[in-house]
Coordinates of C-alpha atoms in Angstrom, one line a residue:
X18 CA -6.5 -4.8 -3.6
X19 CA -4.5 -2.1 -5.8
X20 CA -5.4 1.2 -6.7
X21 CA -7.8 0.3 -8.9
X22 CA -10.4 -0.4 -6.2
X23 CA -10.8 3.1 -5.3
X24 CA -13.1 2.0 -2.1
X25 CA -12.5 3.0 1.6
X26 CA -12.9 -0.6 3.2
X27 CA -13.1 0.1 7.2
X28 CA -12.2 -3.7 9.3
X29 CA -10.7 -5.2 12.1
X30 CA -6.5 -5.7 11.9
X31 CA -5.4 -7.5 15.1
X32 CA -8.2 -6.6 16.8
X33 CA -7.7 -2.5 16.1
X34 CA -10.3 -0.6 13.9
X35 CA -8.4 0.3 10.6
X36 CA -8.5 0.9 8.0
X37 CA -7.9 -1.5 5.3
X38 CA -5.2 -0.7 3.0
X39 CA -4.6 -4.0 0.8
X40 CA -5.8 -7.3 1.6
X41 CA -4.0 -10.4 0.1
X42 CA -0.8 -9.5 -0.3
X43 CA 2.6 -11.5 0.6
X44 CA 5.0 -10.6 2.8
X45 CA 7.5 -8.8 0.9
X46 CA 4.9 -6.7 -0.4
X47 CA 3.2 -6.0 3.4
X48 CA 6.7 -4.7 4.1
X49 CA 7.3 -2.5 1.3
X50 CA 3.8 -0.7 2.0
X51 CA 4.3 -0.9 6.1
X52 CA 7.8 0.9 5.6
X53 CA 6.1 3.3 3.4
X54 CA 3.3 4.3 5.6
X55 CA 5.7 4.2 8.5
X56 CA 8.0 7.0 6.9
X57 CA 4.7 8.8 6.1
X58 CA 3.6 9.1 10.3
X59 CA 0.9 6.6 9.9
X60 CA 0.6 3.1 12.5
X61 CA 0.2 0.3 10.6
X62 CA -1.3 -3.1 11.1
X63 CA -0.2 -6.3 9.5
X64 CA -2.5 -9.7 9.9
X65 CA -1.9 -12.7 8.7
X66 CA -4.8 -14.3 6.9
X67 CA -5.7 -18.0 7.6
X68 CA -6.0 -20.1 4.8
X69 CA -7.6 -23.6 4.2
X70 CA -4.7 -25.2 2.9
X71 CA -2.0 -24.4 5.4
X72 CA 1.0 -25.5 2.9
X73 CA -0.2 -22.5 0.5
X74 CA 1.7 -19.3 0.5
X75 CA 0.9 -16.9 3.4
X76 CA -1.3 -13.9 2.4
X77 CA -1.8 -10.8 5.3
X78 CA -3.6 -7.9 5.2
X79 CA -2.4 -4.8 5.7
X80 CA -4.2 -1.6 8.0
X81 CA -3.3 1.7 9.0
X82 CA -5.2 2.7 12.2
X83 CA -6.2 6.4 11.1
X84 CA -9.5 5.7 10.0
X85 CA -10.3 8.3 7.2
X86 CA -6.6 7.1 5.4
X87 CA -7.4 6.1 1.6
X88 CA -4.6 4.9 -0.2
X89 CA -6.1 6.4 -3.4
X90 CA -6.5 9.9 -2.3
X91 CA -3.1 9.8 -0.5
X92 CA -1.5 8.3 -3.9
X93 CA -3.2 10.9 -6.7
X94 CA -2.8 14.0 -4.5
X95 CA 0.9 12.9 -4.1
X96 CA 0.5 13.5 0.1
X97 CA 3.1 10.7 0.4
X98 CA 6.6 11.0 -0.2
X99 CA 9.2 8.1 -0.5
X100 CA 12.5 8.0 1.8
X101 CA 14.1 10.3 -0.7
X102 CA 11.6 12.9 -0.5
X103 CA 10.4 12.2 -3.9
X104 CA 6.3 12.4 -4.5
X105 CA 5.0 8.8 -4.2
X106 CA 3.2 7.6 -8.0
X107 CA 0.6 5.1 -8.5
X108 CA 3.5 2.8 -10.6
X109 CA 5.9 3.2 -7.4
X110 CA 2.7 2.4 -5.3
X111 CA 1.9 -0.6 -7.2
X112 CA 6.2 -1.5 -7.4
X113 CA 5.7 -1.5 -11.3
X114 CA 9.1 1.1 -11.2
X115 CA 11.7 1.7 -8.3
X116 CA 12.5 5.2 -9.3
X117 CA 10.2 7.7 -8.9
X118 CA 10.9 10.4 -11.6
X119 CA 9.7 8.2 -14.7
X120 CA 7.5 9.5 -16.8
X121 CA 3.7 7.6 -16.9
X122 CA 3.8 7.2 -20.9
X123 CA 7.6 5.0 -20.3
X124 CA 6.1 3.0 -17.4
X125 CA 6.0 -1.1 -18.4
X126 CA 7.8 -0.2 -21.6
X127 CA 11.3 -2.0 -22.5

């Protein structure tokens, strides 16, 4: 689940009402979100998700336990702020860019 899906999705995370940020996601991408939300004062949740073949690559979902959080609000009103103080965008959100300051027209271009 990206931004795209602009839905406040409310479940379980290790047994702790959350709610959900992004489900399916792998591990690298769980802990660039968790230290994220971290920085940002929120407690966040991370579940691994069973799968039915167990040799397939591990998916978890990710929760933060304040319950009216939505990642899209928090992205577009720019409420979040990276380690460097810098506004968090929907392409840093989505790790489409590392660097914060570039402009959305240059985003995915060469």
């Amino acid at each position: 689940m990206s931004l795209n899906k602009g839905k406040h999705h409310v479940g379980e995370v290790d047994g702790i009402r959350c709610t959900i940020v992004e489900t399916g996601i792998t591990k690298e991408r769980a802990d660039f979100l968790k230290g994220l939300l971290e920085f940002n004062g929120y407690v966040v949740k991370i579940q691994e998700e069973i799968s039915d073949p167990p040799a397939s690559p591990k998916k978890y979902t990710l929760g933060v336990t304040d319950i009216i959080f939505n990642p899209v609000i928090a992205v577009y009103q720019k409420s979040l702020k990276t380690k460097e103080g810098k506004k968090v965008t929907p392409a840093f959100w989505n790790q489409a860019v590392e660097e914060v300051n570039i402009p959305y027209w240059l985003v995915g271009r060469a």
